PDB file of C-alpha atoms and ligand atoms in Angstrom:
ATOM      1  CA  MET A   1      37.564 -52.507 -21.255  1.00 96.00           C
ATOM      2  CA  LEU A   2      37.081 -49.030 -22.661  1.00 97.00           C
ATOM      3  CA  THR A   3      37.246 -49.263 -26.448  1.00 98.00           C
ATOM      4  CA  ASN A   4      36.753 -46.765 -29.247  1.00 97.00           C
ATOM      5  CA  VAL A   5      33.344 -47.036 -30.892  1.00 98.00           C
ATOM      6  CA  LYS A   6      34.990 -46.908 -34.308  1.00 98.00           C
ATOM      7  CA  ASP A   7      36.834 -50.174 -33.606  1.00 98.00           C
ATOM      8  CA  ILE A   8      33.735 -51.812 -32.120  1.00 98.00           C
ATOM      9  CA  LEU A   9      31.671 -50.977 -35.198  1.00 98.00           C
ATOM     10  CA  ALA A  10      34.375 -51.831 -37.736  1.00 98.00           C
ATOM     11  CA  LYS A  11      34.409 -55.356 -36.301  1.00 98.00           C
ATOM     12  CA  ALA A  12      30.614 -55.545 -36.333  1.00 98.00           C
ATOM     13  CA  LYS A  13      30.470 -54.478 -39.970  1.00 98.00           C
ATOM     14  CA  GLU A  14      33.076 -57.021 -40.924  1.00 98.00           C
ATOM     15  CA  GLY A  15      31.378 -59.758 -38.889  1.00 98.00           C
ATOM     16  CA  GLY A  16      27.865 -59.074 -40.198  1.00 98.00           C
ATOM     17  CA  TYR A  17      26.281 -58.346 -36.809  1.00 98.00           C
ATOM     18  CA  ALA A  18      25.205 -55.163 -35.020  1.00 98.00           C
ATOM     19  CA  VAL A  19      26.079 -53.682 -31.633  1.00 99.00           C
ATOM     20  CA  GLY A  20      23.574 -52.022 -29.308  1.00 98.00           C
ATOM     21  CA  ALA A  21      24.140 -48.415 -28.219  1.00 99.00           C
ATOM     22  CA  PHE A  22      22.029 -48.169 -25.069  1.00 99.00           C
ATOM     23  CA  ASN A  23      21.053 -44.876 -23.427  1.00 98.00           C
ATOM     24  CA  THR A  24      21.739 -44.490 -19.728  1.00 98.00           C
ATOM     25  CA  ILE A  25      20.756 -41.829 -17.217  1.00 98.00           C
ATOM     26  CA  ASN A  26      21.910 -43.341 -13.911  1.00 98.00           C
ATOM     27  CA  LEU A  27      23.849 -45.995 -12.010  1.00 98.00           C
ATOM     28  CA  GLU A  28      21.274 -48.776 -12.285  1.00 98.00           C
ATOM     29  CA  THR A  29      20.726 -48.447 -16.035  1.00 98.00           C
ATOM     30  CA  THR A  30      24.479 -48.352 -16.623  1.00 98.00           C
ATOM     31  CA  GLN A  31      24.988 -51.483 -14.520  1.00 98.00           C
ATOM     32  CA  ALA A  32      22.144 -53.256 -16.317  1.00 98.00           C
ATOM     33  CA  ILE A  33      23.629 -52.485 -19.745  1.00 98.00           C
ATOM     34  CA  ILE A  34      27.174 -53.492 -18.880  1.00 98.00           C
ATOM     35  CA  GLU A  35      26.208 -56.576 -16.859  1.00 98.00           C
ATOM     36  CA  ALA A  36      23.947 -57.842 -19.665  1.00 98.00           C
ATOM     37  CA  ALA A  37      26.758 -57.415 -22.181  1.00 98.00           C
ATOM     38  CA  LYS A  38      29.196 -59.114 -19.816  1.00 98.00           C
ATOM     39  CA  ASP A  39      26.884 -62.105 -19.257  1.00 98.00           C
ATOM     40  CA  LEU A  40      26.592 -62.543 -23.034  1.00 98.00           C
ATOM     41  CA  SER A  41      30.244 -61.737 -23.867  1.00 98.00           C
ATOM     42  CA  SER A  42      29.141 -58.952 -26.137  1.00 98.00           C
ATOM     43  CA  PRO A  43      30.674 -55.631 -27.108  1.00 98.00           C
ATOM     44  CA  VAL A  44      28.425 -52.753 -26.071  1.00 98.00           C
ATOM     45  CA  ILE A  45      28.079 -48.983 -26.376  1.00 99.00           C
ATOM     46  CA  VAL A  46      26.765 -46.891 -23.484  1.00 98.00           C
ATOM     47  CA  GLN A  47      25.511 -43.464 -24.470  1.00 98.00           C
ATOM     48  CA  VAL A  48      24.086 -40.309 -22.934  1.00 98.00           C
ATOM     49  CA  THR A  49      22.271 -37.272 -24.253  1.00 98.00           C
ATOM     50  CA  GLU A  50      22.468 -33.598 -23.489  1.00 97.00           C
ATOM     51  CA  LYS A  51      19.409 -33.871 -21.251  1.00 98.00           C
ATOM     52  CA  THR A  52      21.271 -36.444 -19.182  1.00 98.00           C
ATOM     53  CA  PHE A  53      24.212 -34.061 -18.881  1.00 98.00           C
ATOM     54  CA  GLU A  54      21.729 -31.688 -17.283  1.00 98.00           C
ATOM     55  CA  TYR A  55      20.162 -34.410 -15.117  1.00 98.00           C
ATOM     56  CA  ALA A  56      23.250 -36.271 -13.900  1.00 98.00           C
ATOM     57  CA  GLY A  57      26.128 -33.924 -14.704  1.00 98.00           C
ATOM     58  CA  GLY A  58      28.335 -34.613 -17.733  1.00 98.00           C
ATOM     59  CA  ARG A  59      31.446 -35.509 -15.778  1.00 98.00           C
ATOM     60  CA  GLY A  60      29.516 -37.495 -13.210  1.00 98.00           C
ATOM     61  CA  ILE A  61      27.794 -39.747 -15.709  1.00 98.00           C
ATOM     62  CA  TYR A  62      30.907 -40.139 -17.891  1.00 98.00           C
ATOM     63  CA  HIS A  63      33.080 -41.282 -15.004  1.00 98.00           C
ATOM     64  CA  LEU A  64      30.338 -43.519 -13.660  1.00 98.00           C
ATOM     65  CA  ILE A  65      30.228 -45.386 -16.983  1.00 98.00           C
ATOM     66  CA  ALA A  66      34.011 -45.369 -17.396  1.00 98.00           C
ATOM     67  CA  ASN A  67      34.597 -46.730 -13.885  1.00 98.00           C
ATOM     68  CA  ILE A  68      32.080 -49.538 -14.279  1.00 98.00           C
ATOM     69  CA  ALA A  69      33.550 -50.429 -17.679  1.00 98.00           C
ATOM     70  CA  GLU A  70      37.111 -50.405 -16.380  1.00 96.00           C
ATOM     71  CA  PHE A  71      36.628 -52.152 -13.066  1.00 95.00           C
ATOM     72  CA  TYR A  72      33.767 -54.567 -13.744  1.00 96.00           C
ATOM     73  CA  ALA A  73      33.950 -55.290 -17.456  1.00 97.00           C
ATOM     74  CA  LYS A  74      37.572 -55.921 -18.303  1.00 95.00           C
ATOM     75  CA  ASP A  75      36.690 -58.745 -20.699  1.00 96.00           C
ATOM     76  CA  ILE A  76      34.294 -56.935 -23.014  1.00 98.00           C
ATOM     77  CA  PRO A  77      34.718 -53.857 -25.227  1.00 98.00           C
ATOM     78  CA  VAL A  78      32.690 -50.910 -23.908  1.00 98.00           C
ATOM     79  CA  GLY A  79      32.369 -47.693 -25.930  1.00 98.00           C
ATOM     80  CA  ILE A  80      31.128 -44.429 -24.410  1.00 98.00           C
ATOM     81  CA  HIS A  81      29.251 -42.128 -26.752  1.00 98.00           C
ATOM     82  CA  LEU A  82      27.474 -38.755 -26.755  1.00 98.00           C
ATOM     83  CA  ASP A  83      24.054 -39.280 -28.372  1.00 98.00           C
ATOM     84  CA  HIS A  84      22.354 -36.439 -30.325  1.00 98.00           C
ATOM     85  CA  GLY A  85      24.744 -33.581 -29.622  1.00 98.00           C
ATOM     86  CA  LYS A  86      22.712 -30.786 -31.167  1.00 97.00           C
ATOM     87  CA  SER A  87      25.194 -27.926 -30.811  1.00 97.00           C
ATOM     88  CA  PHE A  88      28.922 -27.389 -31.186  1.00 98.00           C
ATOM     89  CA  GLU A  89      29.115 -26.446 -27.486  1.00 98.00           C
ATOM     90  CA  VAL A  90      27.622 -29.731 -26.271  1.00 98.00           C
ATOM     91  CA  VAL A  91      29.878 -31.800 -28.513  1.00 98.00           C
ATOM     92  CA  GLU A  92      32.923 -29.817 -27.392  1.00 98.00           C
ATOM     93  CA  ARG A  93      31.942 -30.274 -23.754  1.00 98.00           C
ATOM     94  CA  ALA A  94      31.647 -34.034 -24.249  1.00 98.00           C
ATOM     95  CA  MET A  95      35.082 -34.187 -25.894  1.00 98.00           C
ATOM     96  CA  ASP A  96      36.600 -32.213 -23.024  1.00 98.00           C
ATOM     97  CA  ILE A  97      35.033 -34.554 -20.482  1.00 98.00           C
ATOM     98  CA  GLY A  98      36.610 -37.579 -22.182  1.00 98.00           C
ATOM     99  CA  PHE A  99      34.011 -39.031 -24.548  1.00 98.00           C
ATOM    100  CA  THR A 100      35.854 -40.885 -27.311  1.00 97.00           C
ATOM    101  CA  SER A 101      32.802 -40.928 -29.569  1.00 98.00           C
ATOM    102  CA  VAL A 102      30.276 -38.173 -30.259  1.00 98.00           C
ATOM    103  CA  MET A 103      27.235 -37.635 -32.405  1.00 98.00           C
ATOM    104  CA  TYR A 104      26.727 -34.260 -33.951  1.00 98.00           C
ATOM    105  CA  ASP A 105      23.057 -34.162 -34.930  1.00 98.00           C
ATOM    106  CA  GLY A 106      22.547 -31.478 -37.553  1.00 97.00           C
ATOM    107  CA  SER A 107      19.680 -33.395 -39.146  1.00 96.00           C
ATOM    108  CA  ARG A 108      17.242 -30.527 -38.570  1.00 95.00           C
ATOM    109  CA  LYS A 109      19.508 -28.042 -40.313  1.00 96.00           C
ATOM    110  CA  GLU A 110      19.771 -27.137 -43.977  1.00 96.00           C
ATOM    111  CA  TYR A 111      22.057 -29.570 -45.798  1.00 97.00           C
ATOM    112  CA  ALA A 112      24.860 -26.987 -46.261  1.00 98.00           C
ATOM    113  CA  ASP A 113      24.796 -26.050 -42.562  1.00 98.00           C
ATOM    114  CA  ASN A 114      24.783 -29.696 -41.509  1.00 98.00           C
ATOM    115  CA  VAL A 115      27.845 -30.309 -43.724  1.00 98.00           C
ATOM    116  CA  MET A 116      29.670 -27.230 -42.467  1.00 98.00           C
ATOM    117  CA  MET A 117      29.236 -27.922 -38.759  1.00 98.00           C
ATOM    118  CA  THR A 118      29.773 -31.689 -39.076  1.00 98.00           C
ATOM    119  CA  LYS A 119      32.999 -31.106 -40.999  1.00 98.00           C
ATOM    120  CA  LYS A 120      34.283 -28.653 -38.399  1.00 98.00           C
ATOM    121  CA  ILE A 121      33.544 -31.123 -35.590  1.00 98.00           C
ATOM    122  CA  VAL A 122      35.177 -33.997 -37.481  1.00 98.00           C
ATOM    123  CA  GLU A 123      38.386 -31.993 -37.893  1.00 98.00           C
ATOM    124  CA  ILE A 124      38.592 -31.199 -34.189  1.00 98.00           C
ATOM    125  CA  ALA A 125      37.502 -34.678 -33.082  1.00 98.00           C
ATOM    126  CA  HIS A 126      39.833 -36.604 -35.378  1.00 98.00           C
ATOM    127  CA  ALA A 127      42.805 -34.549 -34.218  1.00 98.00           C
ATOM    128  CA  ARG A 128      41.988 -35.924 -30.742  1.00 98.00           C
ATOM    129  CA  GLY A 129      41.297 -39.514 -31.868  1.00 98.00           C
ATOM    130  CA  ILE A 130      37.541 -39.143 -31.309  1.00 98.00           C
ATOM    131  CA  THR A 131      34.921 -40.864 -33.471  1.00 98.00           C
ATOM    132  CA  VAL A 132      32.071 -38.858 -35.027  1.00 98.00           C
ATOM    133  CA  GLN A 133      28.558 -39.940 -35.984  1.00 98.00           C
ATOM    134  CA  ALA A 134      26.274 -37.629 -37.954  1.00 98.00           C
ATOM    135  CA  GLU A 135      22.714 -37.891 -39.209  1.00 98.00           C
ATOM    136  CA  LEU A 136      21.301 -37.223 -42.638  1.00 97.00           C
ATOM    137  CA  GLY A 137      17.626 -37.293 -43.305  1.00 95.00           C
ATOM    138  CA  ASN A 138      15.785 -37.016 -40.060  1.00 91.00           C
ATOM    139  CA  VAL A 139      14.620 -39.622 -37.547  1.00 93.00           C
ATOM    140  CA  PRO A 140      11.469 -38.023 -36.084  1.00 89.00           C
ATOM    141  CA  TYR A 141      10.349 -38.094 -32.441  1.00 88.00           C
ATOM    142  CA  ILE A 142       7.146 -39.378 -30.926  1.00 70.00           C
ATOM    143  CA  GLY A 143       4.502 -36.658 -30.729  1.00 73.00           C
ATOM    144  CA  GLU A 144       5.890 -34.765 -33.713  1.00 75.00           C
ATOM    145  CA  MET A 145       3.878 -36.526 -36.348  1.00 71.00           C
ATOM    146  CA  GLN A 146       0.265 -36.922 -37.241  1.00 69.00           C
ATOM    147  CA  MET A 147       0.495 -40.622 -37.996  1.00 66.00           C
ATOM    148  CA  ASP A 148      -2.397 -40.746 -40.437  1.00 68.00           C
ATOM    149  CA  THR A 149      -1.121 -37.894 -42.604  1.00 75.00           C
ATOM    150  CA  VAL A 150       2.643 -38.195 -42.235  1.00 81.00           C
ATOM    151  CA  ASP A 151       4.676 -37.760 -45.409  1.00 85.00           C
ATOM    152  CA  TRP A 152       7.646 -40.057 -44.855  1.00 87.00           C
ATOM    153  CA  ASN A 153       9.504 -38.658 -47.864  1.00 88.00           C
ATOM    154  CA  GLN A 154      10.393 -35.540 -45.913  1.00 88.00           C
ATOM    155  CA  TYR A 155      12.308 -37.611 -43.350  1.00 91.00           C
ATOM    156  CA  MET A 156      14.130 -40.160 -45.496  1.00 96.00           C
ATOM    157  CA  THR A 157      17.888 -40.211 -46.148  1.00 98.00           C
ATOM    158  CA  ASP A 158      18.670 -39.592 -49.804  1.00 98.00           C
ATOM    159  CA  PRO A 159      21.301 -42.183 -50.852  1.00 98.00           C
ATOM    160  CA  GLU A 160      23.180 -39.970 -53.324  1.00 98.00           C
ATOM    161  CA  GLN A 161      23.214 -37.133 -50.829  1.00 98.00           C
ATOM    162  CA  ALA A 162      24.494 -39.543 -48.169  1.00 98.00           C
ATOM    163  CA  LYS A 163      27.442 -40.415 -50.401  1.00 98.00           C
ATOM    164  CA  ALA A 164      28.290 -36.726 -50.877  1.00 98.00           C
ATOM    165  CA  PHE A 165      27.775 -36.010 -47.164  1.00 98.00           C
ATOM    166  CA  VAL A 166      30.176 -38.757 -46.102  1.00 98.00           C
ATOM    167  CA  GLU A 167      32.812 -37.612 -48.578  1.00 98.00           C
ATOM    168  CA  GLU A 168      32.469 -33.942 -47.684  1.00 98.00           C
ATOM    169  CA  THR A 169      32.511 -34.355 -43.906  1.00 98.00           C
ATOM    170  CA  GLY A 170      34.822 -37.337 -43.253  1.00 98.00           C
ATOM    171  CA  ILE A 171      32.504 -38.783 -40.567  1.00 98.00           C
ATOM    172  CA  ASP A 172      33.049 -42.269 -39.141  1.00 98.00           C
ATOM    173  CA  THR A 173      29.450 -43.513 -38.852  1.00 98.00           C
ATOM    174  CA  LEU A 174      26.150 -42.357 -40.330  1.00 98.00           C
ATOM    175  CA  ALA A 175      22.667 -42.426 -38.785  1.00 98.00           C
ATOM    176  CA  VAL A 176      20.072 -43.050 -41.480  1.00 98.00           C
ATOM    177  CA  ALA A 177      16.335 -42.468 -41.797  1.00 97.00           C
ATOM    178  CA  ILE A 178      14.473 -45.244 -43.603  1.00 97.00           C
ATOM    179  CA  GLY A 179      11.091 -45.014 -41.893  1.00 94.00           C
ATOM    180  CA  ASN A 180      12.384 -45.381 -38.312  1.00 94.00           C
ATOM    181  CA  ALA A 181      11.152 -43.027 -35.580  1.00 92.00           C
ATOM    182  CA  HIS A 182      12.042 -42.372 -31.934  1.00 93.00           C
ATOM    183  CA  GLY A 183       9.573 -43.725 -29.379  1.00 89.00           C
ATOM    184  CA  PHE A 184       7.264 -46.694 -29.712  1.00 84.00           C
ATOM    185  CA  PHE A 185       4.866 -47.403 -32.578  1.00 75.00           C
ATOM    186  CA  ARG A 186       5.576 -44.344 -34.645  1.00 76.00           C
ATOM    187  CA  GLU A 187       7.524 -45.818 -37.537  1.00 79.00           C
ATOM    188  CA  ARG A 188       6.471 -46.227 -41.130  1.00 82.00           C
ATOM    189  CA  SER A 189       4.405 -49.359 -41.670  1.00 82.00           C
ATOM    190  CA  GLU A 190       7.339 -50.948 -43.494  1.00 91.00           C
ATOM    191  CA  PRO A 191      10.977 -49.734 -43.454  1.00 95.00           C
ATOM    192  CA  ASP A 192      12.346 -48.708 -46.849  1.00 97.00           C
ATOM    193  CA  TYR A 193      14.740 -51.643 -47.202  1.00 98.00           C
ATOM    194  CA  GLU A 194      15.675 -50.784 -50.787  1.00 98.00           C
ATOM    195  CA  ARG A 195      16.756 -47.322 -49.741  1.00 98.00           C
ATOM    196  CA  LEU A 196      18.989 -48.826 -47.057  1.00 98.00           C
ATOM    197  CA  SER A 197      20.605 -51.214 -49.538  1.00 98.00           C
ATOM    198  CA  LYS A 198      21.226 -48.328 -51.898  1.00 98.00           C
ATOM    199  CA  ILE A 199      22.861 -46.266 -49.134  1.00 98.00           C
ATOM    200  CA  GLN A 200      25.018 -49.244 -48.181  1.00 98.00           C
ATOM    201  CA  SER A 201      26.152 -49.673 -51.772  1.00 98.00           C
ATOM    202  CA  LEU A 202      27.276 -46.029 -51.950  1.00 98.00           C
ATOM    203  CA  VAL A 203      29.066 -45.550 -48.606  1.00 98.00           C
ATOM    204  CA  SER A 204      31.489 -47.872 -46.887  1.00 96.00           C
ATOM    205  CA  LEU A 205      31.198 -46.773 -43.250  1.00 98.00           C
ATOM    206  CA  PRO A 206      29.083 -48.421 -40.511  1.00 98.00           C
ATOM    207  CA  LEU A 207      25.417 -47.333 -40.574  1.00 98.00           C
ATOM    208  CA  VAL A 208      23.459 -46.625 -37.395  1.00 98.00           C
ATOM    209  CA  LEU A 209      19.715 -47.029 -36.841  1.00 98.00           C
ATOM    210  CA  HIS A 210      17.979 -44.841 -34.262  1.00 98.00           C
ATOM    211  CA  GLY A 211      14.392 -45.221 -33.154  1.00 95.00           C
ATOM    212  CA  ALA A 212      14.022 -48.937 -33.807  1.00 95.00           C
ATOM    213  CA  SER A 213      13.930 -50.274 -30.271  1.00 95.00           C
ATOM    214  CA  ASP A 214      10.392 -51.609 -30.787  1.00 93.00           C
ATOM    215  CA  TRP A 215      11.220 -53.491 -33.987  1.00 95.00           C
ATOM    216  CA  ASP A 216      10.706 -57.247 -34.082  1.00 96.00           C
ATOM    217  CA  ASN A 217      13.629 -59.586 -34.662  1.00 97.00           C
ATOM    218  CA  GLU A 218      12.779 -60.151 -38.324  1.00 97.00           C
ATOM    219  CA  ARG A 219      13.072 -56.478 -39.184  1.00 97.00           C
ATOM    220  CA  VAL A 220      16.220 -56.210 -37.129  1.00 98.00           C
ATOM    221  CA  ALA A 221      17.816 -59.134 -39.000  1.00 98.00           C
ATOM    222  CA  GLU A 222      16.773 -57.713 -42.369  1.00 98.00           C
ATOM    223  CA  VAL A 223      18.402 -54.319 -41.799  1.00 98.00           C
ATOM    224  CA  ILE A 224      21.575 -55.901 -40.393  1.00 98.00           C
ATOM    225  CA  LYS A 225      21.805 -57.861 -43.655  1.00 98.00           C
ATOM    226  CA  ARG A 226      21.457 -54.577 -45.495  1.00 98.00           C
ATOM    227  CA  GLY A 227      24.184 -52.690 -43.669  1.00 97.00           C
ATOM    228  CA  ILE A 228      23.121 -51.624 -40.166  1.00 98.00           C
ATOM    229  CA  SER A 229      26.007 -52.119 -37.687  1.00 98.00           C
ATOM    230  CA  CYS A 230      24.590 -50.293 -34.668  1.00 98.00           C
ATOM    231  CA  PHE A 231      21.131 -49.850 -33.078  1.00 98.00           C
ATOM    232  CA  ASN A 232      20.343 -47.067 -30.635  1.00 98.00           C
ATOM    233  CA  VAL A 233      18.092 -48.324 -27.856  1.00 98.00           C
ATOM    234  CA  ASP A 234      16.406 -46.062 -25.332  1.00 98.00           C
ATOM    235  CA  THR A 235      12.616 -46.424 -25.156  1.00 96.00           C
ATOM    236  CA  ALA A 236      12.666 -50.233 -24.783  1.00 97.00           C
ATOM    237  CA  ILE A 237      14.930 -50.162 -21.754  1.00 98.00           C
ATOM    238  CA  ARG A 238      13.274 -47.140 -20.173  1.00 98.00           C
ATOM    239  CA  LEU A 239       9.956 -48.966 -20.314  1.00 97.00           C
ATOM    240  CA  ALA A 240      11.559 -52.036 -18.751  1.00 98.00           C
ATOM    241  CA  PHE A 241      12.991 -49.921 -15.929  1.00 98.00           C
ATOM    242  CA  ILE A 242       9.635 -48.297 -15.246  1.00 98.00           C
ATOM    243  CA  GLY A 243       7.935 -51.711 -15.377  1.00 97.00           C
ATOM    244  CA  GLY A 244      10.277 -53.006 -12.667  1.00 96.00           C
ATOM    245  CA  MET A 245       9.671 -50.002 -10.451  1.00 95.00           C
ATOM    246  CA  ARG A 246       5.929 -50.191 -10.953  1.00 94.00           C
ATOM    247  CA  GLU A 247       5.821 -53.817  -9.942  1.00 91.00           C
ATOM    248  CA  MET A 248       7.733 -53.190  -6.731  1.00 91.00           C
ATOM    249  CA  LEU A 249       5.719 -50.126  -5.821  1.00 90.00           C
ATOM    250  CA  GLN A 250       2.424 -51.876  -6.391  1.00 88.00           C
ATOM    251  CA  SER A 251       3.116 -55.233  -4.800  1.00 75.00           C
ATOM    252  CA  VAL A 252       4.613 -54.242  -1.451  1.00 70.00           C
ATOM    253  CA  ASP A 253       4.850 -51.284   0.801  1.00 81.00           C
ATOM    254  CA  GLU A 254       8.535 -51.036   0.052  1.00 81.00           C
ATOM    255  CA  THR A 255      10.679 -48.334   1.572  1.00 85.00           C
ATOM    256  CA  ASP A 256      14.084 -49.751   0.728  1.00 90.00           C
ATOM    257  CA  LEU A 257      14.877 -47.852  -2.456  1.00 93.00           C
ATOM    258  CA  ARG A 258      17.569 -50.388  -3.331  1.00 95.00           C
ATOM    259  CA  LYS A 259      14.898 -53.068  -3.663  1.00 93.00           C
ATOM    260  CA  VAL A 260      12.809 -50.871  -5.959  1.00 94.00           C
ATOM    261  CA  LEU A 261      15.734 -49.761  -8.109  1.00 97.00           C
ATOM    262  CA  GLY A 262      17.317 -53.213  -7.938  1.00 97.00           C
ATOM    263  CA  THR A 263      14.209 -54.741  -9.479  1.00 96.00           C
ATOM    264  CA  ALA A 264      14.155 -52.032 -12.140  1.00 98.00           C
ATOM    265  CA  ARG A 265      17.791 -52.879 -12.866  1.00 98.00           C
ATOM    266  CA  GLU A 266      16.975 -56.584 -13.267  1.00 98.00           C
ATOM    267  CA  TYR A 267      14.118 -55.829 -15.683  1.00 98.00           C
ATOM    268  CA  THR A 268      16.377 -53.502 -17.656  1.00 98.00           C
ATOM    269  CA  LYS A 269      19.137 -56.085 -17.801  1.00 98.00           C
ATOM    270  CA  GLU A 270      16.735 -58.662 -19.269  1.00 98.00           C
ATOM    271  CA  ALA A 271      15.557 -56.142 -21.891  1.00 98.00           C
ATOM    272  CA  VAL A 272      19.162 -55.366 -22.857  1.00 98.00           C
ATOM    273  CA  LYS A 273      19.946 -59.074 -23.151  1.00 98.00           C
ATOM    274  CA  LYS A 274      17.053 -59.603 -25.557  1.00 98.00           C
ATOM    275  CA  LYS A 275      18.349 -56.799 -27.770  1.00 98.00           C
ATOM    276  CA  ILE A 276      21.911 -58.127 -27.717  1.00 98.00           C
ATOM    277  CA  GLU A 277      20.656 -61.569 -28.780  1.00 98.00           C
ATOM    278  CA  ALA A 278      18.639 -60.036 -31.621  1.00 98.00           C
ATOM    279  CA  PHE A 279      21.581 -57.931 -32.823  1.00 98.00           C
ATOM    280  CA  GLY A 280      23.830 -61.005 -33.043  1.00 98.00           C
ATOM    281  CA  SER A 281      26.623 -59.522 -30.943  1.00 98.00           C
ATOM    282  CA  ALA A 282      26.522 -62.163 -28.178  1.00 98.00           C
ATOM    283  CA  GLY A 283      29.842 -64.014 -28.019  1.00 98.00           C
ATOM    284  CA  LYS A 284      31.629 -61.367 -30.115  1.00 98.00           C
ATOM    285  CA  ALA A 285      33.539 -59.664 -27.264  1.00 98.00           C
TER     286      ALA A 285
HETATM  287  O1  G3H B 301      17.005 -40.088 -29.193  1.00 62.96           O
HETATM  288  C1  G3H B 301      17.410 -40.285 -28.072  1.00 62.96           C
HETATM  289  C2  G3H B 301      16.633 -40.440 -26.880  1.00 62.96           C
HETATM  290  O2  G3H B 301      15.598 -41.369 -27.028  1.00 62.96           O
HETATM  291  C3  G3H B 301      16.136 -39.121 -26.335  1.00 62.96           C
HETATM  292  O3  G3H B 301      16.474 -39.142 -25.034  1.00 62.96           O
HETATM  293  O4  G3H B 301      15.202 -37.679 -23.517  1.00 62.96           O
HETATM  294  O5  G3H B 301      17.618 -38.142 -23.140  1.00 62.96           O
HETATM  295  O6  G3H B 301      16.945 -36.641 -25.017  1.00 62.96           O
HETATM  296  P1  G3H B 301      16.544 -37.792 -24.131  1.00 62.96           P
HETATM  297  P1  13P B 302      14.132 -45.595 -29.393  1.00 62.96           P
HETATM  298  O1  13P B 302      13.206 -44.496 -29.020  1.00 62.96           O
HETATM  299  O2  13P B 302      13.542 -46.487 -30.454  1.00 62.96           O
HETATM  300  O3  13P B 302      14.637 -46.372 -28.250  1.00 62.96           O
HETATM  301  O4  13P B 302      15.420 -44.884 -30.073  1.00 62.96           O
HETATM  302  C1  13P B 302      16.460 -44.436 -29.258  1.00 62.96           C
HETATM  303  C2  13P B 302      17.446 -43.582 -29.985  1.00 62.96           C
HETATM  304  O5  13P B 302      17.470 -43.477 -31.188  1.00 62.96           O
HETATM  305  C3  13P B 302      18.409 -42.850 -29.166  1.00 62.96           C
HETATM  306  O6  13P B 302      19.263 -42.059 -29.923  1.00 62.96           O
HETATM  307 ZN1   ZN B 303      18.238 -41.195 -31.642  1.00 62.96          ZN
END
């Protein structure tokens, strides 16, 4: 059942578990995410980026997710979210299409500009009952950093600034940077747990962790204890999808695309299930 992300994450925060926000680009990934959540009776968030708007069409992908959630997943809460909206225009487009949750990512902007644009989006979104996530600090992307010389201080969320940012903008959820990084094997050797605890002590909203889809279950459990209510997962399930396709394409001379994509879907579903188990949201639908 379609459910607002704000409600899904409020429950997670209260219950001391986290919910996965999984990126989709197509039918098979969407089915894998929702079917995995359904099998485990878990709430789930399905999200898309601007690049996927370009690839699949904004309306097309939104209604694909919404239809699957409404017709095949009546018993579990499913939130639909715009991930990393980097401009006002993209966020506005998502709201017009029907997204009930959006991220405005001004993390690369000067603090004052990030506040200004985030605040403007919050005002418009809240008037329409739409949830807003923003990012402070900066979760870097694979390929951006020289791993041996990286200065993590330039990426980290400042706890006091996070408090001011939340108060000034009125956002609903906050993406934090504590040594996490998009893509595999690019994060800081150890997350800055103390920083996360400090942020949690200063703000009361649900915190979101991007770029941690390669973290082991111990790290995941530790940051949930310290205030993370939502994990964004993209790389882990993309790799699973590609693994499934690769196996089919190597093992047989297969020309039925449904068999190739069906196997990729199964692999993806298993990867999603593992994440849901680690986040502790199984049985919480
Ligand atoms: O941070 C989010 C995604 O991992 C980036 O995905 O290639 O669809 O922008 P994208
Ligand atoms: P990963 O690259 O760790 O999967 O992070 C995904 C993400 O943060 C999407 O917003
Ligand atoms: Zn991200």
